[in-house]
Amino acid sequence: MNLPITWNDVLALGPIAVVFGGTLLLVVLESIVRKASPLMFWVTVGVLAVAAGCALATIGVAGTAFGGTVLTGGYASYFALVFSAGALLVTLLSPAYLLKRATAFTEYYILLLAAVTGMMVMAASNDLVVFFLGLETMSVAFYVLAGFTRQSVTSNESAMKYFLLGAFATGFLLYGMALVYGTLGSTSIAMLRSSAAAHAGEPLFLVGLGLLLVGFVFKVAAVPFHMWVPDVYEGAPTMVSGLMSTGGKSAAFAAFLLVFGADVLQSAAPIREVMAVLAALSMIVGNILAISQTSVKRMLAYSSVAHAGYILTGVIAANADGANGVMFYLLAYTLMNVGAFGVLSILETASVENVRIDDLAGLSRTRPWLAGLMALFMFSLTGIPPFAGFFGKYYVFTGAIGAGYTWLAIVGVIMSVVSAYYYLRLVVVMYFQEGSPDQVGTATGIGLASLVLPAIALLALGLLPSTIVNLTMQCF
Amino acid sequence: MSVPLPYYLALSAVLFTIGVVGVLVRRNVIVVFMAIELMLNSVNLTLVAFSSFLGDVTGQALVFFVMAVAAAEAAVGLAIVIAVYRNKPTVHLDDINILKW
């Protein structure tokens, strides 16, 4: 294998190079600037904005770099845009939140950019080795971020659980990679897809795919490997949970869609059937358990398990509608879930660390803006038109019906109706119940602005979904 | 005469299973962590065996990446154990249980 690496390869990386360069820049800056300096925050915002611009500029030209191991442009750029948009909103909401938890350490921004680098590499991987490196870059940064409020025992516990279970899942993923490598003689994902049909009868290949599936199902937080999700999301700093549940999930799904592409699923029928059952179980278990929660963060955690089920439906469909649906859904989900966690991070105070649903009673009178935005995010998460969440579900279910998985789409629609119960209960509590939510926090100007932005984007995507679908269509 | 490939695969499958069982039944954080390392190293054995029998160097390159990542994970993992221990002097997983539904 002879891989002459040229500057063209590095330039072709685009947003990945920007974010990784930004990470290194922050490591250097961190040792120079004063601890309380806002410079680190502004550099992070700048790096993410440049990365988003770079992703937008390169989205039309798809190709590969580094000897065909990395995808550039197209698919990779679309997801780079999703990650940098999500991470930008999380960054804007973070300083006020970190001050409240007395952990305004500047290392936070380094770890955040490192995690985003990992996500982008995952979505750009055309080789299992590259995917593994991206996954670990993201995961190791997230293990530290989950335990970032280190005086808090719940945050420690969350980091511990995430780390042990994450490393455990990595073991399965790697074993799957090893067996797939052994049968194919290559770690190339493109080759995995093209030669899947020829190897579909080999037991070792199917076992390898099955082990890869275990790792992926863990990383996207679907049933039966979802037990860590509520504990980790509740204990981790709220904005970190916001990034984990959106960027982390999107990156895992981006790689999922690359590895378990249409060719692989069509030739490995047993794997596809198992995935269909897991998707149905995720929708059922996630939604049913979310109903009984009293903490808003845990409710959002179980709802994220349910959303993993909806998105998995689009992967199983293994057709253009399904793939477009997954890509659209992940953008919409990133915007609405970062928004929901953002509202929570504003409402939390030093005394109210974990906002309960009852704490929100009467919020519409004392904090009309926050209540209105939260209601909008809840409507979008339920999938009520004209918000973007509706079209995400519409596309993935259309894909599933087109692929003959009508029963899965029916389960999805029924479970969306069930989910309306707990999402809309939050709206009812905020608007129609008496309460005195004076102990909850208030929004700063920058916080409110970074919540209004995703709200506008959700409405725009819901009214004009074709703008994004035209983009995602080009990626295949 | 060299050892045939299935022997290597069987050995690494056994080691991997011991690792998985270790993670599931042991309750000491450090021991669980060692079991995870055993899983990763059994994967390394599989990779080296395949690499050698296929006459392809990619598998051995991946082994180096796995070792580097395992080292990074060890650093972060032990740091998390120390952070927990400062707030709550225990390494027993059953005692680390505030979060539950």
Coordinates of C-alpha atoms in Angstrom, one line a residue:
Chain A
M1 CA 0.0 0.0 0.0
N2 CA 1.6 3.2 -1.1
L3 CA -0.1 6.4 -0.1
P4 CA 1.6 9.6 -1.1
I5 CA -0.1 12.3 1.0
T6 CA -0.2 15.7 -0.6
W7 CA -1.3 19.1 0.5
N8 CA -4.4 18.6 -1.7
D9 CA -5.5 15.8 0.6
V10 CA -5.3 18.1 3.6
L11 CA -7.1 20.9 1.8
A12 CA -9.8 18.5 0.6
L13 CA -10.6 17.7 4.3
G14 CA -12.1 21.2 4.5
P15 CA -14.2 21.5 7.7
I16 CA -12.3 18.6 9.4
A17 CA -9.0 20.4 8.9
V18 CA -10.5 23.7 10.2
V19 CA -11.9 22.1 13.4
F20 CA -8.8 20.0 14.1
G21 CA -6.6 23.1 13.5
G22 CA -8.9 25.0 15.8
T23 CA -8.5 22.3 18.5
L24 CA -4.7 22.5 18.3
L25 CA -4.8 26.3 18.4
L26 CA -6.9 26.2 21.5
V27 CA -4.5 23.9 23.2
V28 CA -1.7 26.4 22.6
L29 CA -3.9 29.4 23.5
E30 CA -5.1 27.8 26.7
S31 CA -1.5 27.9 28.1
I32 CA -1.1 31.5 27.2
V33 CA -4.3 33.4 28.1
R34 CA -5.7 34.1 31.5
K35 CA -8.1 31.6 33.0
A36 CA -11.1 33.9 33.0
S37 CA -10.4 35.3 29.5
P38 CA -13.4 35.0 27.1
L39 CA -10.9 34.6 24.2
M40 CA -11.2 30.8 24.2
F41 CA -15.0 31.1 23.9
W42 CA -14.8 33.5 20.9
V43 CA -12.1 31.5 19.1
T44 CA -14.3 28.4 19.4
V45 CA -17.3 30.3 18.0
G46 CA -15.1 31.5 15.2
V47 CA -13.7 28.1 14.4
L48 CA -17.1 26.5 14.3
A49 CA -18.5 29.3 12.1
V50 CA -15.7 29.0 9.6
A51 CA -16.1 25.2 9.6
A52 CA -19.8 25.6 8.9
G53 CA -19.0 28.0 6.0
C54 CA -16.4 25.6 4.7
A55 CA -18.8 22.7 4.8
L56 CA -21.5 24.7 3.0
A57 CA -18.9 25.7 0.3
T58 CA -17.7 22.2 -0.3
I59 CA -21.1 20.4 -0.2
G60 CA -21.4 20.3 -4.0
V61 CA -18.1 18.5 -4.8
A62 CA -18.0 15.0 -3.5
G63 CA -14.7 13.0 -3.7
T64 CA -12.2 11.1 -1.7
A65 CA -8.8 11.9 -0.2
F66 CA -5.9 10.0 1.5
G67 CA -5.9 7.1 -0.9
G68 CA -9.7 6.7 -0.8
T69 CA -9.9 6.3 2.9
V70 CA -11.7 9.6 3.6
L71 CA -14.8 11.0 1.9
T72 CA -14.7 14.7 1.1
G73 CA -17.5 17.1 0.2
G74 CA -21.1 15.9 -0.4
Y75 CA -22.1 13.5 2.4
A76 CA -19.2 14.4 4.7
S77 CA -19.8 18.1 4.3
Y78 CA -23.5 17.9 4.9
F79 CA -22.9 16.2 8.3
A80 CA -20.0 18.6 9.0
L81 CA -22.6 21.3 8.6
V82 CA -25.0 19.6 11.0
F83 CA -22.3 19.0 13.6
S84 CA -20.9 22.6 13.4
A85 CA -24.4 24.1 13.6
G86 CA -25.2 22.0 16.7
A87 CA -21.9 22.6 18.4
L88 CA -22.1 26.3 17.7
L89 CA -25.4 26.6 19.5
V90 CA -24.1 24.5 22.3
T91 CA -21.0 26.7 22.6
L92 CA -23.1 29.9 22.7
L93 CA -25.2 28.5 25.5
S94 CA -22.3 27.1 27.5
P95 CA -20.5 30.0 29.3
A96 CA -23.6 31.1 31.3
Y97 CA -24.3 27.5 32.2
L98 CA -20.7 26.7 33.2
L99 CA -20.6 29.8 35.4
K100 CA -23.8 28.6 37.3
R101 CA -22.1 25.2 37.9
A102 CA -18.9 26.9 39.0
T103 CA -16.9 25.1 36.4
A104 CA -16.0 27.8 33.9
F105 CA -12.7 26.1 32.9
T106 CA -11.4 26.9 29.4
E107 CA -10.5 23.2 28.8
Y108 CA -14.2 22.7 28.0
Y109 CA -13.8 24.3 24.6
I110 CA -10.8 22.2 23.7
L111 CA -12.7 19.0 24.5
L112 CA -15.8 20.3 22.6
L113 CA -13.8 21.0 19.4
A114 CA -12.0 17.6 19.8
A115 CA -15.4 15.9 20.0
V116 CA -16.6 17.7 16.9
T117 CA -13.5 16.7 15.0
G118 CA -14.2 13.1 15.9
M119 CA -17.8 13.4 14.7
M120 CA -16.8 14.9 11.4
V121 CA -14.2 12.1 10.8
M122 CA -16.9 9.5 11.5
A123 CA -19.2 11.0 8.9
A124 CA -16.3 11.2 6.4
S125 CA -15.0 7.6 6.9
N126 CA -14.6 5.4 3.9
D127 CA -12.4 2.9 5.8
L128 CA -13.1 1.1 9.1
V129 CA -9.8 2.3 10.6
V130 CA -10.7 5.9 9.9
F131 CA -14.2 5.4 11.4
F132 CA -12.6 3.8 14.5
L133 CA -10.3 6.8 15.0
G134 CA -13.1 9.3 14.6
L135 CA -15.3 7.3 17.0
E136 CA -12.7 7.2 19.7
T137 CA -11.7 10.9 19.3
M138 CA -15.3 11.8 19.9
S139 CA -15.9 9.2 22.7
V140 CA -12.8 10.0 24.7
A141 CA -13.6 13.7 24.6
F142 CA -17.2 13.0 25.7
Y143 CA -16.1 10.7 28.6
V144 CA -14.2 13.7 30.0
L145 CA -17.0 16.2 29.2
A146 CA -19.6 14.0 30.9
G147 CA -17.6 14.3 34.1
F148 CA -16.7 18.0 33.6
T149 CA -18.5 19.3 36.7
R150 CA -16.1 17.2 38.8
Q151 CA -17.4 18.3 42.3
S152 CA -20.8 16.8 41.5
V153 CA -21.1 13.1 42.4
T154 CA -23.8 12.6 39.7
S155 CA -21.6 14.0 37.0
N156 CA -18.8 11.7 38.2
E157 CA -21.1 8.7 38.1
S158 CA -22.4 9.6 34.7
A159 CA -18.8 9.8 33.3
M160 CA -18.0 6.5 34.9
K161 CA -21.0 4.7 33.4
Y162 CA -20.5 6.3 30.0
F163 CA -16.8 5.3 30.0
L164 CA -17.3 1.7 31.1
L165 CA -20.2 1.0 28.7
G166 CA -18.6 3.0 25.9
A167 CA -15.4 1.1 26.1
F168 CA -17.3 -2.2 26.4
A169 CA -19.2 -1.4 23.1
T170 CA -15.9 -0.4 21.4
G171 CA -14.7 -3.9 22.1
F172 CA -17.6 -5.4 20.2
L173 CA -17.3 -3.0 17.4
L174 CA -13.6 -3.8 17.0
Y175 CA -14.1 -7.5 17.1
G176 CA -16.7 -7.1 14.4
M177 CA -14.2 -5.0 12.4
A178 CA -11.6 -7.7 12.8
L179 CA -13.9 -10.5 11.5
V180 CA -15.1 -8.4 8.6
Y181 CA -11.4 -7.6 7.8
G182 CA -10.6 -11.3 8.0
T183 CA -13.3 -12.3 5.5
L184 CA -12.8 -9.4 3.0
G185 CA -9.1 -9.0 3.3
S186 CA -9.6 -5.2 3.5
T187 CA -10.9 -2.6 5.8
S188 CA -12.4 -0.4 3.1
I189 CA -16.0 0.5 3.6
A190 CA -16.6 1.0 -0.1
M191 CA -15.3 -2.6 -0.6
L192 CA -17.4 -3.9 2.2
R193 CA -20.5 -2.5 0.4
S194 CA -19.5 -3.7 -3.0
S195 CA -18.5 -7.3 -2.0
A196 CA -21.1 -7.9 0.6
A197 CA -23.3 -10.0 -1.7
A198 CA -20.4 -12.3 -2.6
H199 CA -19.6 -13.0 1.1
A200 CA -23.2 -13.0 2.4
G201 CA -23.2 -16.8 2.9
E202 CA -20.1 -16.9 5.1
P203 CA -20.9 -17.3 8.8
L204 CA -17.8 -15.3 9.9
F205 CA -18.8 -12.3 7.8
L206 CA -22.4 -12.4 9.3
V207 CA -21.0 -12.7 12.8
G208 CA -18.7 -9.7 12.1
L209 CA -21.6 -7.6 10.8
G210 CA -23.6 -8.6 13.9
L211 CA -20.9 -7.5 16.3
L212 CA -20.5 -4.2 14.3
L213 CA -24.3 -3.8 14.7
V214 CA -24.0 -4.3 18.5
G215 CA -21.4 -1.5 18.6
F216 CA -23.5 0.8 16.4
V217 CA -26.7 0.2 18.3
F218 CA -25.0 1.1 21.5
K219 CA -23.6 4.3 20.1
V220 CA -26.9 5.5 18.6
A221 CA -28.6 4.6 21.9
A222 CA -31.2 2.2 20.7
V223 CA -32.8 -0.8 22.5
P224 CA -31.4 -3.1 23.9
F225 CA -28.2 -1.1 24.6
H226 CA -30.0 2.1 25.8
M227 CA -29.7 1.6 29.6
W228 CA -26.8 4.1 29.9
V229 CA -28.7 6.9 28.2
P230 CA -30.9 8.3 30.9
D231 CA -28.2 8.0 33.6
V232 CA -25.6 9.7 31.5
Y233 CA -27.8 12.5 30.1
E234 CA -29.1 13.3 33.6
G235 CA -25.7 13.4 35.3
A236 CA -23.6 15.1 32.6
P237 CA -23.6 18.9 32.3
T238 CA -26.8 19.8 30.5
M239 CA -25.2 21.4 27.4
V240 CA -22.9 18.3 27.1
S241 CA -25.9 16.1 27.2
G242 CA -27.3 18.4 24.5
L243 CA -24.3 17.8 22.3
M244 CA -24.1 14.0 23.1
S245 CA -27.7 13.4 22.2
T246 CA -27.5 15.3 18.9
G247 CA -24.0 15.4 17.5
G248 CA -22.9 12.1 19.0
K249 CA -26.1 10.4 17.8
S250 CA -25.9 12.0 14.3
A251 CA -22.2 11.0 13.9
A252 CA -23.0 7.4 14.8
F253 CA -25.9 7.3 12.4
A254 CA -23.9 8.9 9.6
A255 CA -21.3 6.1 10.0
F256 CA -24.1 3.5 10.4
L257 CA -25.6 4.6 7.1
L258 CA -22.2 4.3 5.4
V259 CA -21.3 0.8 6.8
F260 CA -24.8 -0.7 6.6
G261 CA -25.6 0.7 3.2
A262 CA -28.2 -0.6 0.8
D263 CA -26.0 -3.4 -0.6
V264 CA -25.0 -4.7 2.7
L265 CA -28.6 -4.8 4.1
Q266 CA -30.0 -6.4 1.0
S267 CA -27.5 -9.2 1.0
A268 CA -27.4 -9.8 4.8
A269 CA -31.2 -10.4 5.3
P270 CA -31.0 -11.7 8.9
I271 CA -29.1 -8.6 10.0
R272 CA -31.8 -6.4 8.5
E273 CA -34.6 -8.3 10.2
V274 CA -32.8 -8.0 13.6
M275 CA -32.4 -4.2 13.0
A276 CA -36.1 -3.9 12.2
V277 CA -37.1 -5.6 15.5
L278 CA -34.6 -3.4 17.4
A279 CA -36.0 -0.2 15.7
A280 CA -39.6 -1.2 16.7
L281 CA -38.5 -2.0 20.3
S282 CA -36.6 1.3 20.5
M283 CA -39.7 3.2 19.5
I284 CA -42.0 1.3 22.0
V285 CA -39.6 1.1 25.0
G286 CA -38.3 4.7 24.6
N287 CA -41.8 6.2 24.4
I288 CA -43.4 4.1 27.1
L289 CA -40.6 4.8 29.6
A290 CA -40.6 8.5 28.8
I291 CA -44.2 8.8 30.0
S292 CA -43.4 7.9 33.6
Q293 CA -40.4 10.3 34.0
T294 CA -40.6 13.3 36.3
S295 CA -37.2 14.8 35.4
V296 CA -37.2 16.7 32.1
K297 CA -33.7 15.5 31.3
R298 CA -34.6 11.9 31.8
M299 CA -37.7 12.4 29.7
L300 CA -35.6 13.8 26.9
A301 CA -33.2 10.9 27.3
Y302 CA -35.9 8.3 26.8
S303 CA -37.3 10.3 24.0
S304 CA -33.9 10.2 22.4
V305 CA -34.0 6.4 22.5
A306 CA -37.4 6.6 20.7
H307 CA -35.9 9.0 18.1
A308 CA -33.1 6.5 17.5
G309 CA -35.8 4.0 16.6
Y310 CA -37.5 6.4 14.1
I311 CA -34.1 7.1 12.5
L312 CA -33.1 3.5 12.4
T313 CA -36.3 2.9 10.4
G314 CA -34.8 5.1 7.6
V315 CA -31.5 3.1 7.7
I316 CA -33.4 -0.2 7.4
A317 CA -35.4 1.1 4.4
A318 CA -32.1 1.0 2.5
N319 CA -33.4 3.2 -0.3
A320 CA -33.0 6.8 -1.4
D321 CA -36.1 8.0 0.5
G322 CA -34.9 6.4 3.7
A323 CA -31.3 7.8 3.4
N324 CA -32.6 11.3 2.6
G325 CA -35.0 10.9 5.6
V326 CA -32.2 10.0 7.9
M327 CA -30.1 13.0 6.8
F328 CA -33.0 15.4 7.1
Y329 CA -34.1 13.9 10.4
L330 CA -30.7 14.2 12.0
L331 CA -30.5 17.9 11.1
A332 CA -34.0 18.6 12.4
Y333 CA -33.3 16.5 15.6
T334 CA -30.0 18.3 16.2
L335 CA -31.8 21.7 16.1
M336 CA -34.8 20.8 18.2
N337 CA -32.9 18.8 20.8
V338 CA -30.1 21.3 21.3
G339 CA -32.9 23.8 21.7
A340 CA -34.8 21.8 24.3
F341 CA -31.5 21.1 26.3
G342 CA -30.7 24.8 25.9
V343 CA -33.9 25.9 27.5
L344 CA -33.2 23.5 30.4
S345 CA -29.6 24.8 30.8
I346 CA -31.1 28.4 31.2
L347 CA -33.7 27.3 33.7
E348 CA -31.2 25.4 35.9
T349 CA -29.7 27.3 38.8
A350 CA -27.1 26.5 41.4
S351 CA -29.9 25.2 43.6
V352 CA -32.2 23.6 40.9
E353 CA -29.7 21.3 39.2
N354 CA -32.3 18.9 37.8
V355 CA -35.4 20.6 36.5
R356 CA -38.5 18.5 37.1
I357 CA -41.6 18.8 35.0
D358 CA -43.6 20.3 37.9
D359 CA -41.0 23.0 38.2
L360 CA -42.2 24.4 34.9
A361 CA -45.7 25.1 36.1
G362 CA -46.8 28.7 35.3
L363 CA -43.6 29.3 33.2
S364 CA -45.6 31.0 30.5
R365 CA -46.4 33.9 32.7
T366 CA -43.0 34.5 34.3
R367 CA -40.8 33.6 31.3
P368 CA -43.0 33.8 28.2
W369 CA -40.2 33.7 25.7
L370 CA -38.6 30.5 27.1
A371 CA -42.0 28.8 27.5
G372 CA -42.9 29.7 23.9
L373 CA -39.6 28.4 22.6
M374 CA -39.8 25.2 24.7
A375 CA -43.3 24.6 23.4
L376 CA -42.1 25.0 19.8
F377 CA -39.3 22.5 20.3
M378 CA -41.8 20.1 21.9
F379 CA -44.2 20.4 19.0
S380 CA -41.3 19.7 16.6
L381 CA -40.1 16.7 18.6
T382 CA -43.7 15.3 18.5
G383 CA -43.7 15.7 14.8
I384 CA -46.5 18.2 14.4
P385 CA -46.5 20.1 11.1
P386 CA -45.4 22.7 10.0
F387 CA -42.2 22.0 12.0
A388 CA -39.2 20.2 10.7
G389 CA -39.7 17.2 13.0
F390 CA -42.8 16.2 11.0
F391 CA -41.0 16.0 7.7
G392 CA -38.1 14.0 9.2
K393 CA -40.6 11.3 10.3
Y394 CA -42.6 11.6 7.0
Y395 CA -39.4 10.8 4.9
V396 CA -38.2 7.9 7.0
F397 CA -41.6 6.3 7.2
T398 CA -42.1 6.8 3.4
G399 CA -38.8 5.1 2.9
A400 CA -39.8 2.2 5.1
I401 CA -43.1 1.7 3.3
G402 CA -41.3 1.8 -0.1
A403 CA -39.0 -1.0 1.1
G404 CA -41.9 -3.2 2.3
Y405 CA -41.6 -2.4 6.0
T406 CA -45.1 -1.1 6.3
W407 CA -45.5 -2.7 9.8
L408 CA -42.5 -0.7 11.0
A409 CA -44.0 2.6 9.7
I410 CA -47.3 1.7 11.4
V411 CA -45.5 1.1 14.8
G412 CA -43.7 4.4 14.3
V413 CA -46.9 6.4 13.7
I414 CA -48.6 4.8 16.6
M415 CA -45.7 5.5 18.9
S416 CA -45.5 9.1 17.7
V417 CA -49.1 9.5 18.9
V418 CA -48.0 8.0 22.3
S419 CA -45.1 10.5 22.4
A420 CA -47.5 13.4 22.0
Y421 CA -48.7 12.6 25.6
Y422 CA -45.4 13.4 27.3
Y423 CA -44.2 16.2 25.0
L424 CA -47.5 18.0 25.1
R425 CA -47.9 17.4 28.9
L426 CA -44.9 19.7 29.2
V427 CA -46.7 22.4 27.2
V428 CA -49.8 21.9 29.3
V429 CA -47.9 22.3 32.5
M430 CA -46.1 25.4 31.3
Y431 CA -49.3 27.1 30.0
F432 CA -52.3 25.8 32.0
Q433 CA -51.0 25.0 35.5
E434 CA -50.6 27.5 38.3
G435 CA -47.2 27.7 39.9
S436 CA -44.5 30.1 41.0
P437 CA -41.4 29.1 39.0
D438 CA -39.4 32.0 40.4
Q439 CA -36.5 29.9 41.5
V440 CA -35.6 28.9 37.9
G441 CA -33.0 30.9 36.0
T442 CA -33.5 33.6 33.4
A443 CA -32.1 33.9 29.9
T444 CA -29.3 36.3 28.8
G445 CA -29.4 38.0 25.5
I446 CA -27.0 35.6 23.8
G447 CA -28.8 32.6 25.3
L448 CA -32.1 33.7 24.0
A449 CA -30.6 34.5 20.6
S450 CA -29.1 31.0 20.3
L451 CA -32.5 29.5 21.1
V452 CA -34.4 31.7 18.6
L453 CA -32.0 30.7 15.8
P454 CA -32.8 26.9 15.8
A455 CA -36.5 27.8 16.3
I456 CA -36.5 29.9 13.1
A457 CA -34.5 27.2 11.3
L458 CA -37.0 24.5 12.4
L459 CA -39.9 26.5 11.0
A460 CA -38.1 27.3 7.8
L461 CA -37.1 23.7 7.3
G462 CA -40.7 22.7 8.0
L463 CA -42.1 25.1 5.5
L464 CA -39.4 24.5 2.8
P465 CA -38.1 21.0 3.4
S466 CA -37.2 20.7 -0.3
T467 CA -34.2 23.0 0.1
I468 CA -32.4 20.4 2.4
V469 CA -33.7 17.4 0.5
N470 CA -32.2 18.8 -2.7
L471 CA -28.9 18.9 -0.9
T472 CA -29.1 15.4 0.5
M473 CA -30.2 14.0 -2.9
Q474 CA -26.9 15.0 -4.3
C475 CA -25.0 13.0 -1.7
F476 CA -25.8 9.6 -3.2
Chain B
M1 CA 5.0 -26.3 10.8
S2 CA 2.9 -23.2 11.7
V3 CA -0.2 -23.1 13.8
P4 CA -3.3 -23.0 11.6
L5 CA -5.6 -19.9 11.6
P6 CA -8.6 -21.5 13.3
Y7 CA -6.5 -22.0 16.5
Y8 CA -5.7 -18.3 16.7
L9 CA -9.3 -17.4 16.1
A10 CA -10.6 -19.9 18.7
L11 CA -8.1 -18.6 21.3
S12 CA -9.0 -15.0 20.7
A13 CA -12.8 -15.9 20.8
V14 CA -12.2 -17.5 24.2
L15 CA -10.2 -14.5 25.5
F16 CA -12.9 -12.1 24.2
T17 CA -15.6 -14.2 26.0
I18 CA -13.6 -14.2 29.2
G19 CA -13.4 -10.4 28.9
V20 CA -17.2 -10.0 28.3
V21 CA -18.0 -12.3 31.2
G22 CA -15.6 -10.3 33.4
V23 CA -17.3 -7.0 32.6
L24 CA -20.7 -8.5 33.3
V25 CA -19.9 -10.3 36.6
R26 CA -17.2 -8.4 38.4
R27 CA -18.2 -5.3 40.4
N28 CA -14.8 -3.7 41.0
V29 CA -14.3 -0.8 38.6
I30 CA -10.6 -1.6 38.1
V31 CA -11.2 -5.3 37.4
V32 CA -14.0 -4.4 35.0
F33 CA -11.6 -2.1 33.2
M34 CA -9.0 -4.8 33.0
A35 CA -11.6 -7.1 31.5
I36 CA -12.3 -4.5 28.8
E37 CA -8.6 -4.3 28.0
L38 CA -8.6 -8.1 27.7
M39 CA -11.4 -7.8 25.1
L40 CA -9.4 -5.2 23.1
N41 CA -6.3 -7.4 23.2
S42 CA -8.1 -10.5 22.0
V43 CA -9.3 -8.4 19.1
N44 CA -5.6 -7.5 18.5
L45 CA -4.8 -11.2 18.4
T46 CA -7.5 -11.8 15.8
L47 CA -6.2 -8.9 13.7
V48 CA -2.6 -10.0 13.8
A49 CA -3.6 -13.6 12.9
F50 CA -5.7 -12.5 9.9
S51 CA -3.1 -10.0 8.8
S52 CA -0.4 -12.7 8.8
F53 CA -2.5 -15.3 7.0
L54 CA -3.8 -12.8 4.4
G55 CA -0.4 -11.4 3.8
D56 CA -1.8 -7.9 4.2
V57 CA -0.4 -5.2 6.5
T58 CA -3.6 -3.3 7.2
G59 CA -4.6 -5.5 10.1
Q60 CA -1.3 -4.9 11.9
A61 CA -1.6 -1.2 11.3
L62 CA -5.0 -1.3 12.9
V63 CA -3.5 -3.1 15.9
F64 CA -1.2 -0.1 16.5
F65 CA -4.2 2.2 16.4
V66 CA -6.1 0.0 18.9
M67 CA -3.2 0.0 21.3
A68 CA -2.9 3.8 21.1
V69 CA -6.6 4.3 21.7
A70 CA -6.5 1.8 24.5
A71 CA -3.8 3.8 26.2
A72 CA -5.8 7.0 25.8
E73 CA -8.9 5.3 27.2
A74 CA -6.8 4.0 30.1
A75 CA -5.6 7.5 30.9
V76 CA -9.1 9.0 30.8
G77 CA -10.7 6.0 32.6
L78 CA -8.3 6.0 35.5
A79 CA -8.7 9.7 35.8
I80 CA -12.5 9.3 36.1
V81 CA -12.0 6.6 38.7
I82 CA -9.9 9.0 40.8
A83 CA -12.5 11.8 40.3
V84 CA -15.2 9.5 41.6
Y85 CA -13.0 8.4 44.5
R86 CA -12.4 11.9 45.7
N87 CA -16.1 12.5 46.1
K88 CA -17.1 9.0 47.2
P89 CA -14.3 6.7 48.4
T90 CA -15.3 3.5 46.7
V91 CA -14.4 1.5 43.6
H92 CA -17.4 -0.8 43.9
L93 CA -19.9 -0.4 41.1
D94 CA -22.9 -1.2 43.2
D95 CA -22.1 1.8 45.5
I96 CA -22.1 4.2 42.5
N97 CA -25.8 4.2 42.0
I98 CA -27.4 7.6 42.6
L99 CA -28.8 7.8 39.1
K100 CA -31.6 5.4 38.4
W101 CA -35.2 5.6 37.3

